[in-house]
mmCIF file of C-alpha atoms in Angstrom:
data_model
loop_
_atom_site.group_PDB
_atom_site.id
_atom_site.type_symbol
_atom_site.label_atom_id
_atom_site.label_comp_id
_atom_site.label_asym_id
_atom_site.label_seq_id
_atom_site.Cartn_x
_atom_site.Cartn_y
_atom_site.Cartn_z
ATOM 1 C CA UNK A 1 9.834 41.100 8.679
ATOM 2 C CA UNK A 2 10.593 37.355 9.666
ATOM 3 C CA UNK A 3 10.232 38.215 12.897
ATOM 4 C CA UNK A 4 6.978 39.977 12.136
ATOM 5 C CA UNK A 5 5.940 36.391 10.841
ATOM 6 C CA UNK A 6 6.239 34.781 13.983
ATOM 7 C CA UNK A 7 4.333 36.835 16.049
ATOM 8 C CA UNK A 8 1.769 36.665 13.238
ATOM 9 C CA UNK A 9 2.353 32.672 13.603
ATOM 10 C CA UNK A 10 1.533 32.861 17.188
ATOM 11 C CA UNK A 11 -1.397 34.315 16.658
ATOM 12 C CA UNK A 12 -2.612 31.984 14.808
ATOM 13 C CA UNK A 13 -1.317 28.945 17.432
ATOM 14 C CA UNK A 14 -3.189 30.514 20.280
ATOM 15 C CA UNK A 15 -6.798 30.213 19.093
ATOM 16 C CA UNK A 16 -5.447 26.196 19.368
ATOM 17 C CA UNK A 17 -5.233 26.448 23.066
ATOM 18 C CA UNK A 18 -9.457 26.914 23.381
ATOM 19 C CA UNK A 19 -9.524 23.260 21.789
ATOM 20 C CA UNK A 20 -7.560 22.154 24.884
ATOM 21 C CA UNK A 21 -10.089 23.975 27.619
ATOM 22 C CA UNK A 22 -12.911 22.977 25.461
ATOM 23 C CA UNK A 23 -11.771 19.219 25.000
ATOM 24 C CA UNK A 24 -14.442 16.418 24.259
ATOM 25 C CA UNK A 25 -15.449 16.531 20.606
ATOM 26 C CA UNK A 26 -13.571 19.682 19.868
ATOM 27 C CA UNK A 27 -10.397 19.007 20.750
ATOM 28 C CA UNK A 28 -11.165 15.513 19.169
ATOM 29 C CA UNK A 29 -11.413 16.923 16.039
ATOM 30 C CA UNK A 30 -8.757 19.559 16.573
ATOM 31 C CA UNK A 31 -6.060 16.549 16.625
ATOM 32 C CA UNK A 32 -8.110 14.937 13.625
ATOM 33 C CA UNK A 33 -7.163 18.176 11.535
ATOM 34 C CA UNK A 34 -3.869 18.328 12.856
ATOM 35 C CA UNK A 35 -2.821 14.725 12.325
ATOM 36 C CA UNK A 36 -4.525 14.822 8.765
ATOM 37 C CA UNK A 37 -1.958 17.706 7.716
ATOM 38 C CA UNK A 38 0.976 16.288 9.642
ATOM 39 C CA UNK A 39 0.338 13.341 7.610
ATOM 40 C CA UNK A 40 0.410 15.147 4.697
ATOM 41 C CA UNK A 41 3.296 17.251 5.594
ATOM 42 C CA UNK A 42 5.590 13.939 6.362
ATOM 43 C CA UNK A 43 4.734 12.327 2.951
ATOM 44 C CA UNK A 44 5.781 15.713 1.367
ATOM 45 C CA UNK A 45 8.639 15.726 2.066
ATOM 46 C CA UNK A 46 9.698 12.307 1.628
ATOM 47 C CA UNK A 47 8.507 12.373 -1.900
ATOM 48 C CA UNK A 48 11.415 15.126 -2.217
ATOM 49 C CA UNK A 49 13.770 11.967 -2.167
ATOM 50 C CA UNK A 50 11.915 9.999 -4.919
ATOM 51 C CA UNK A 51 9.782 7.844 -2.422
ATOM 52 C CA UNK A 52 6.302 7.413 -3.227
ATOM 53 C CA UNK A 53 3.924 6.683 0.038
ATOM 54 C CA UNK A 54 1.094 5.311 -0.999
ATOM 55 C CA UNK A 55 -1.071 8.092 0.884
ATOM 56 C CA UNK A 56 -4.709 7.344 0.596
ATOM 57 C CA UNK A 57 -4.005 4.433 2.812
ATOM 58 C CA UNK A 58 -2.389 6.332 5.274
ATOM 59 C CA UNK A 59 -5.391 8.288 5.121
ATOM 60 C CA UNK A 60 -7.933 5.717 5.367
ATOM 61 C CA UNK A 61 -6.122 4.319 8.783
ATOM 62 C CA UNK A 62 -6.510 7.881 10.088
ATOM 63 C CA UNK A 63 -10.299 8.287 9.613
ATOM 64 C CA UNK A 64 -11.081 4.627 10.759
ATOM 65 C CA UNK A 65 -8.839 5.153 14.049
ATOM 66 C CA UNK A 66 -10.929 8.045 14.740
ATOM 67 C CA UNK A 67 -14.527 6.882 13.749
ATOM 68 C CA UNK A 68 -13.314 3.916 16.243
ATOM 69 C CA UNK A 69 -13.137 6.017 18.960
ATOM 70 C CA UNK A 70 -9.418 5.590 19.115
ATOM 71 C CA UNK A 71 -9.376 2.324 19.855
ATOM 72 C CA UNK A 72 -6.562 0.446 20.247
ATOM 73 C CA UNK A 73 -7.607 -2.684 19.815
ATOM 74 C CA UNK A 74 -9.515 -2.463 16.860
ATOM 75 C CA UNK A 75 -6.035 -0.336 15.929
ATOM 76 C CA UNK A 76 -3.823 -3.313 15.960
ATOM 77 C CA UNK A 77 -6.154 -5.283 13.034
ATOM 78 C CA UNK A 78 -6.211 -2.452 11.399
ATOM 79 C CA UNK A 79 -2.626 -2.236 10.838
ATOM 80 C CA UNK A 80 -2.431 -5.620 10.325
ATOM 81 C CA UNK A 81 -4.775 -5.512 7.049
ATOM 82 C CA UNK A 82 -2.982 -2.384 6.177
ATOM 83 C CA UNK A 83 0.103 -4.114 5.877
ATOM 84 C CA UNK A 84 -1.530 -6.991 3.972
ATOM 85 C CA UNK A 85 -2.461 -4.729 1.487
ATOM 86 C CA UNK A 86 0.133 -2.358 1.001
ATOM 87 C CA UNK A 87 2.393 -5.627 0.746
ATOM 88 C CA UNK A 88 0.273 -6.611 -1.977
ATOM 89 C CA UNK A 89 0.047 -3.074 -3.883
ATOM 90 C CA UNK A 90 4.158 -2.963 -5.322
ATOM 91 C CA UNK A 91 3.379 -6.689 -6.924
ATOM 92 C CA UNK A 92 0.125 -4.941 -8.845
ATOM 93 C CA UNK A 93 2.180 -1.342 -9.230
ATOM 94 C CA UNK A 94 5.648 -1.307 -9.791
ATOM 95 C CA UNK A 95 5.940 2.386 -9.389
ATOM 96 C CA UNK A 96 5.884 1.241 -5.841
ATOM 97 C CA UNK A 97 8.204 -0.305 -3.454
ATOM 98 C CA UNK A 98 8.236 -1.844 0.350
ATOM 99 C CA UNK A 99 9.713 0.544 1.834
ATOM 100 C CA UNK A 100 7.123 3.360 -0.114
ATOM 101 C CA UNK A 101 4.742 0.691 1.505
ATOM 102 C CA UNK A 102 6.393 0.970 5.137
ATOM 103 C CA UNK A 103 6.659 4.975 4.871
ATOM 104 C CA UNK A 104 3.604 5.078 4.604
ATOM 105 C CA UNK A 105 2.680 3.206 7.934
ATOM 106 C CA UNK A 106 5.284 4.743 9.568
ATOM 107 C CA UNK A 107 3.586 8.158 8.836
ATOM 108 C CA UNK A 108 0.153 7.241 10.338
ATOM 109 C CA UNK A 109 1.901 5.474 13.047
ATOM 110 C CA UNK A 110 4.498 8.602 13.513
ATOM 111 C CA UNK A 111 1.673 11.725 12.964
ATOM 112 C CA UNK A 112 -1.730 9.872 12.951
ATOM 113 C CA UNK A 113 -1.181 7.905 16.372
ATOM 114 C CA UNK A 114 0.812 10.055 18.123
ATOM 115 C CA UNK A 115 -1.134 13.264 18.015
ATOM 116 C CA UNK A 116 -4.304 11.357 18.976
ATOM 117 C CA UNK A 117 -2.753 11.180 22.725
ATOM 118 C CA UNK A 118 -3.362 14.842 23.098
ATOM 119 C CA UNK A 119 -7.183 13.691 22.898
ATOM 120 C CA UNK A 120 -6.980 10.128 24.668
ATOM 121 C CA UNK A 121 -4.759 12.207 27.695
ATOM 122 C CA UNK A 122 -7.681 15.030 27.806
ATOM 123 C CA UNK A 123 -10.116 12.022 28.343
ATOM 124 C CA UNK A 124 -8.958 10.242 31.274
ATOM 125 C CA UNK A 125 -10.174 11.394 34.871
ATOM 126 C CA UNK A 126 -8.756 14.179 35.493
ATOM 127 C CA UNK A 127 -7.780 14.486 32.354
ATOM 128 C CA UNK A 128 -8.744 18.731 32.295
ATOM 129 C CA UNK A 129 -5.312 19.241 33.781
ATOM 130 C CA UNK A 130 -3.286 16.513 32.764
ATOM 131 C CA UNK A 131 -3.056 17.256 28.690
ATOM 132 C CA UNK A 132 -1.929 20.325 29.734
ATOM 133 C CA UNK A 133 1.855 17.724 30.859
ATOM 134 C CA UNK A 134 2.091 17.426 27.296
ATOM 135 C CA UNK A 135 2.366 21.187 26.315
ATOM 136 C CA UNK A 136 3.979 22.656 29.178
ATOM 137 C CA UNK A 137 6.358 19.788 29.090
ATOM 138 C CA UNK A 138 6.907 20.484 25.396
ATOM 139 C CA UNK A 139 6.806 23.986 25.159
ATOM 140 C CA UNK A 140 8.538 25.158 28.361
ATOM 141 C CA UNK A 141 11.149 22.763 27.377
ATOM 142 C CA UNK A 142 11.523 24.233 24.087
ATOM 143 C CA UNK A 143 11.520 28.038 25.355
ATOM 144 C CA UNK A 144 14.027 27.257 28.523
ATOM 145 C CA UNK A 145 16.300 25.202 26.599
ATOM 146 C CA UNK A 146 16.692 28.140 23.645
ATOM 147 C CA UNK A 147 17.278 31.034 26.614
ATOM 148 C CA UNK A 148 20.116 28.617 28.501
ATOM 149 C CA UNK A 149 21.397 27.615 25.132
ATOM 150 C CA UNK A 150 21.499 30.908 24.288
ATOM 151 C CA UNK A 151 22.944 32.193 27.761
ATOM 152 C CA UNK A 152 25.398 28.840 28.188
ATOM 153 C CA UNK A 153 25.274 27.073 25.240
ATOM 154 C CA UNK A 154 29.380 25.956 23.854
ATOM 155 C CA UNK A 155 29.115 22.139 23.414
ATOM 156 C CA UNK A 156 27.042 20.754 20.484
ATOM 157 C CA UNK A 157 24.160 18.436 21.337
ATOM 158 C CA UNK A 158 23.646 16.809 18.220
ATOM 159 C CA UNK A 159 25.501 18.947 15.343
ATOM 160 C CA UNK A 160 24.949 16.320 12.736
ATOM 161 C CA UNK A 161 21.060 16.903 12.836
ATOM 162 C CA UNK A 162 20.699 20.076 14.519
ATOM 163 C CA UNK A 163 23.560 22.326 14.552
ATOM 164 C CA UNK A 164 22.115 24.927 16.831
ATOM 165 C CA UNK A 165 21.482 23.165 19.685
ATOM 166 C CA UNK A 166 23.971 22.686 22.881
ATOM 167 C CA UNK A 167 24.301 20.682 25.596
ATOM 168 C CA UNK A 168 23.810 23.318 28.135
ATOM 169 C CA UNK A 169 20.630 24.040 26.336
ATOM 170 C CA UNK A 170 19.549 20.470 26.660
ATOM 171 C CA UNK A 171 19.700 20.578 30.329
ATOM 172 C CA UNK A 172 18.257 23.852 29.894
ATOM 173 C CA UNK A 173 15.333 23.065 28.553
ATOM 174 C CA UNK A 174 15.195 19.457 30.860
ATOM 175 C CA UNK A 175 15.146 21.939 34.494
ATOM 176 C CA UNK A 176 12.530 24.027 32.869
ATOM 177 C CA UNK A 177 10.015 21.275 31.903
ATOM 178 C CA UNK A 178 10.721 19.548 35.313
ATOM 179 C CA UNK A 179 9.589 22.674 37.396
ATOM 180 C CA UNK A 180 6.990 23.705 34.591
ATOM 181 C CA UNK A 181 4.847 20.580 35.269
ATOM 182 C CA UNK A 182 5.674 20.064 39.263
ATOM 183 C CA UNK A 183 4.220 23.739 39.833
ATOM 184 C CA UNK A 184 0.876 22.615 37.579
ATOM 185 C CA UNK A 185 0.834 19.678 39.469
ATOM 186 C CA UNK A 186 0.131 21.729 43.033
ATOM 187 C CA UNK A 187 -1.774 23.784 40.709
ATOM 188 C CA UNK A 188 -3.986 21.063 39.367
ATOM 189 C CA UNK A 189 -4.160 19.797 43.646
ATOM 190 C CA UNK A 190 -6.276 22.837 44.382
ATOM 191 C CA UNK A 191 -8.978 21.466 41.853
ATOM 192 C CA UNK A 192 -8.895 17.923 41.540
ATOM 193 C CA UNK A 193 -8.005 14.236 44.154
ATOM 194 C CA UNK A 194 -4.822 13.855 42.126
ATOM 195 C CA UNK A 195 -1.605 11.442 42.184
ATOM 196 C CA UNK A 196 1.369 12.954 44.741
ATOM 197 C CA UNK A 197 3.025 15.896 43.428
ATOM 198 C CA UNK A 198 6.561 14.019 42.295
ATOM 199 C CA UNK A 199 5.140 12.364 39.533
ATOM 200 C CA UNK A 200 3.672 16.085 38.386
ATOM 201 C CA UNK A 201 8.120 16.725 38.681
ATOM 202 C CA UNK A 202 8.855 12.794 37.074
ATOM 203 C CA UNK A 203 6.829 13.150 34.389
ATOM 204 C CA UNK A 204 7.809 16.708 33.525
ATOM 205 C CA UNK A 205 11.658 15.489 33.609
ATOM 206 C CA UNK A 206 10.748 12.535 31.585
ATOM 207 C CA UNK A 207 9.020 15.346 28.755
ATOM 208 C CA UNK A 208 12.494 17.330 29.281
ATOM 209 C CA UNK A 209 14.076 14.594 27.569
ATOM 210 C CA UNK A 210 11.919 13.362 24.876
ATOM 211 C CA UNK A 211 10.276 16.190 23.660
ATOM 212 C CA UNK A 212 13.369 17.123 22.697
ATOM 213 C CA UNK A 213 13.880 14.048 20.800
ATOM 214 C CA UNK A 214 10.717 14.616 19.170
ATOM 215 C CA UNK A 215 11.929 17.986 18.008
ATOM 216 C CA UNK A 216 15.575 15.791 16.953
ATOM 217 C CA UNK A 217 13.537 13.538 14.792
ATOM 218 C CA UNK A 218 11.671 15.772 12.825
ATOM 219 C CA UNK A 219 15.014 17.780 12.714
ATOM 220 C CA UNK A 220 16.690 14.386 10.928
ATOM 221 C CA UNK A 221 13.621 14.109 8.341
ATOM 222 C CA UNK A 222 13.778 17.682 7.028
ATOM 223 C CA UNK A 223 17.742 16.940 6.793
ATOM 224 C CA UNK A 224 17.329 13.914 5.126
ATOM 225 C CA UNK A 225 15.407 14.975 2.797
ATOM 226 C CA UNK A 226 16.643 18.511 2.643
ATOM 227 C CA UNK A 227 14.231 21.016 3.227
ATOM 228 C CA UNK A 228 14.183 23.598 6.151
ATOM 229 C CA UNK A 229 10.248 23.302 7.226
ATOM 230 C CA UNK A 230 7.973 21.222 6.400
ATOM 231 C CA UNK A 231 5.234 23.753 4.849
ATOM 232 C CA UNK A 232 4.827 27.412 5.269
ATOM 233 C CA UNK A 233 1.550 27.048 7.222
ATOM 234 C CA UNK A 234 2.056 28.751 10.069
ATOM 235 C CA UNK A 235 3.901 32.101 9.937
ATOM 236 C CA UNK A 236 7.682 31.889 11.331
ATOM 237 C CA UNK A 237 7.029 29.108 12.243
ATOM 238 C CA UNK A 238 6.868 26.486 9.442
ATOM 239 C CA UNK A 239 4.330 24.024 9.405
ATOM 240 C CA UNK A 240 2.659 21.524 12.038
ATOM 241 C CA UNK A 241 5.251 19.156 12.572
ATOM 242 C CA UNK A 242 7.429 22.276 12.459
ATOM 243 C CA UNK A 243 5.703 23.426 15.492
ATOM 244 C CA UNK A 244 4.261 20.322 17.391
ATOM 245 C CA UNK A 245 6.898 17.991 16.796
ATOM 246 C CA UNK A 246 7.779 17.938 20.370
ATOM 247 C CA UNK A 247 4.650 17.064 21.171
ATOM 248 C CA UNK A 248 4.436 14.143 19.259
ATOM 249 C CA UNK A 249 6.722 12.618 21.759
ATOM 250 C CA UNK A 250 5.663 14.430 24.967
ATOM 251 C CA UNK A 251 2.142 13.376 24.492
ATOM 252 C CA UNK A 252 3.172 9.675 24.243
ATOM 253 C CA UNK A 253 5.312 10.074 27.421
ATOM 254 C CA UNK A 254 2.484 11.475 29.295
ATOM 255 C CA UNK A 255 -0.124 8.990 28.488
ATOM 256 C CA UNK A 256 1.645 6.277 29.036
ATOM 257 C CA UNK A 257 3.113 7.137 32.781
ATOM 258 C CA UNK A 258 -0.462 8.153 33.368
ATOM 259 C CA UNK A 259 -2.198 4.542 32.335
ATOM 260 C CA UNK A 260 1.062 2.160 33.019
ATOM 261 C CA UNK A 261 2.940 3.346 35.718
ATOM 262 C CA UNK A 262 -0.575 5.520 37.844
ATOM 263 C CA UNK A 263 -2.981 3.228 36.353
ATOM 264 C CA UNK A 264 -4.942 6.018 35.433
#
């Protein structure tokens, strides 16, 4: 049966991939929704250890960052009067805290901002084929690194926060995204003028690693807190940061080789 639910999960993931081919406004909105229940998600289950996030302004960030066309500018006085306020809000409530104050930043900043790089990646030139970095990177790094762990795996990664995964797996999953991205990047040369092909293999490694501390840091919420998923939205496979918490990171890592270090 549970594995019943996963392949029922997957169904529902793949209609997600159109957003990516379709990109512009839909896939805009796509990371809208998806940031909108992350958000949601996060602040559930740190209410499970008695904080309160003071959500609506989480919320309210979130919608503005979007209706300014994600800009990043604008995003930095935004957080700025955000944290005015929600400094303000414990003196006037004393059900709240500072640190409910600074969860709740830290979720927009965590969910909110970095699921909006799948979108901001998808716009740059080129940008067709490069968003697709941050899910191959992610997802081929997941899938490798669970058949070498799997295969190889003996020596704990990180047992504390996620007892399952090993070493071998790690460097597992690392080969896979590296090799994953360099073969879309000669790919992605029979299409577009693009950037030489080892950056396609750099910034594939570079997803190898952090995607996988995306998928750590979720991991060290839900033990914090002490749940196993986050929600039950997705069939198998938990909920949305269950399943795209690698790509929080991966999508990060992407866009910023592709504007800082190719200028793109």
């Amino acid at each position: 049966m549970k594995s019943d639910n996963r392949y029922l999960g997957a169904l529902m993931i793949a209609p997600f991939i159109l957003f990516i081919f379709w990109g512009g406004l839909p896939l805009k909105i796509f990371t809208f929704i998806l940031s909108a229940f992350g958000m949601y998600e996060f602040y559930k289950a740190l209410k499970e250890k008695d904080f309160k996030p003071i959500e609506i302004v989480g919320y309210i960030l979130l919608i503005l960052f979007y209706l300014f066309n994600n800009d990043f500018e604008k995003l930095i006085f935004m957080i700025i009067l955000a944290t005015f306020i929600l400094l303000i809000i414990p003196v006037i409530d004393l059900k709240y805290t500072f640190i409910d104050a600074a969860i709740t930043l830290l979720g927009f900043l965590y969910v909110g901002i970095l699921f909006s790089f799948i979108y901001l990646v998808s716009e740059k030139s080129g940008g067709a084929f490069y968003v697709w970095l941050i899910f191959i990177g992610s997802w081929m790094t997941d899938t490798t690194a669970y058949y070498a762990g799997r295969l190889f795996g003996k020596t704990k990664l990180c047992p504390k926060v996620s007892p399952k995964k090993t070493i071998e797996g790690s460097i597992g999953g690392l080969i896979g995204s590296t090799i994953s991205c360099g073969i879309l990047g000669f790919v992605a040369k029979g299409y577009i003028a693009t950037f030489p092909i080892y950056h396609f293999f750099i910034i594939g490694a570079l997803c190898g690693v952090f995607s996988q501390f995306g998928d750590l840091v979720a991991s060290s919420v839900k033990r914090y807190v002490g749940i196993k998923d986050y929600s039950n939205l997705i069939p198998g496979h938990g909920g949305i940061l269950d399943r795209f918490d690698s790509i929080l990171f991966s999508g990060l890592i992407v866009f910023y080789y592709l504007t800082f270090i190719l200028s793109l």
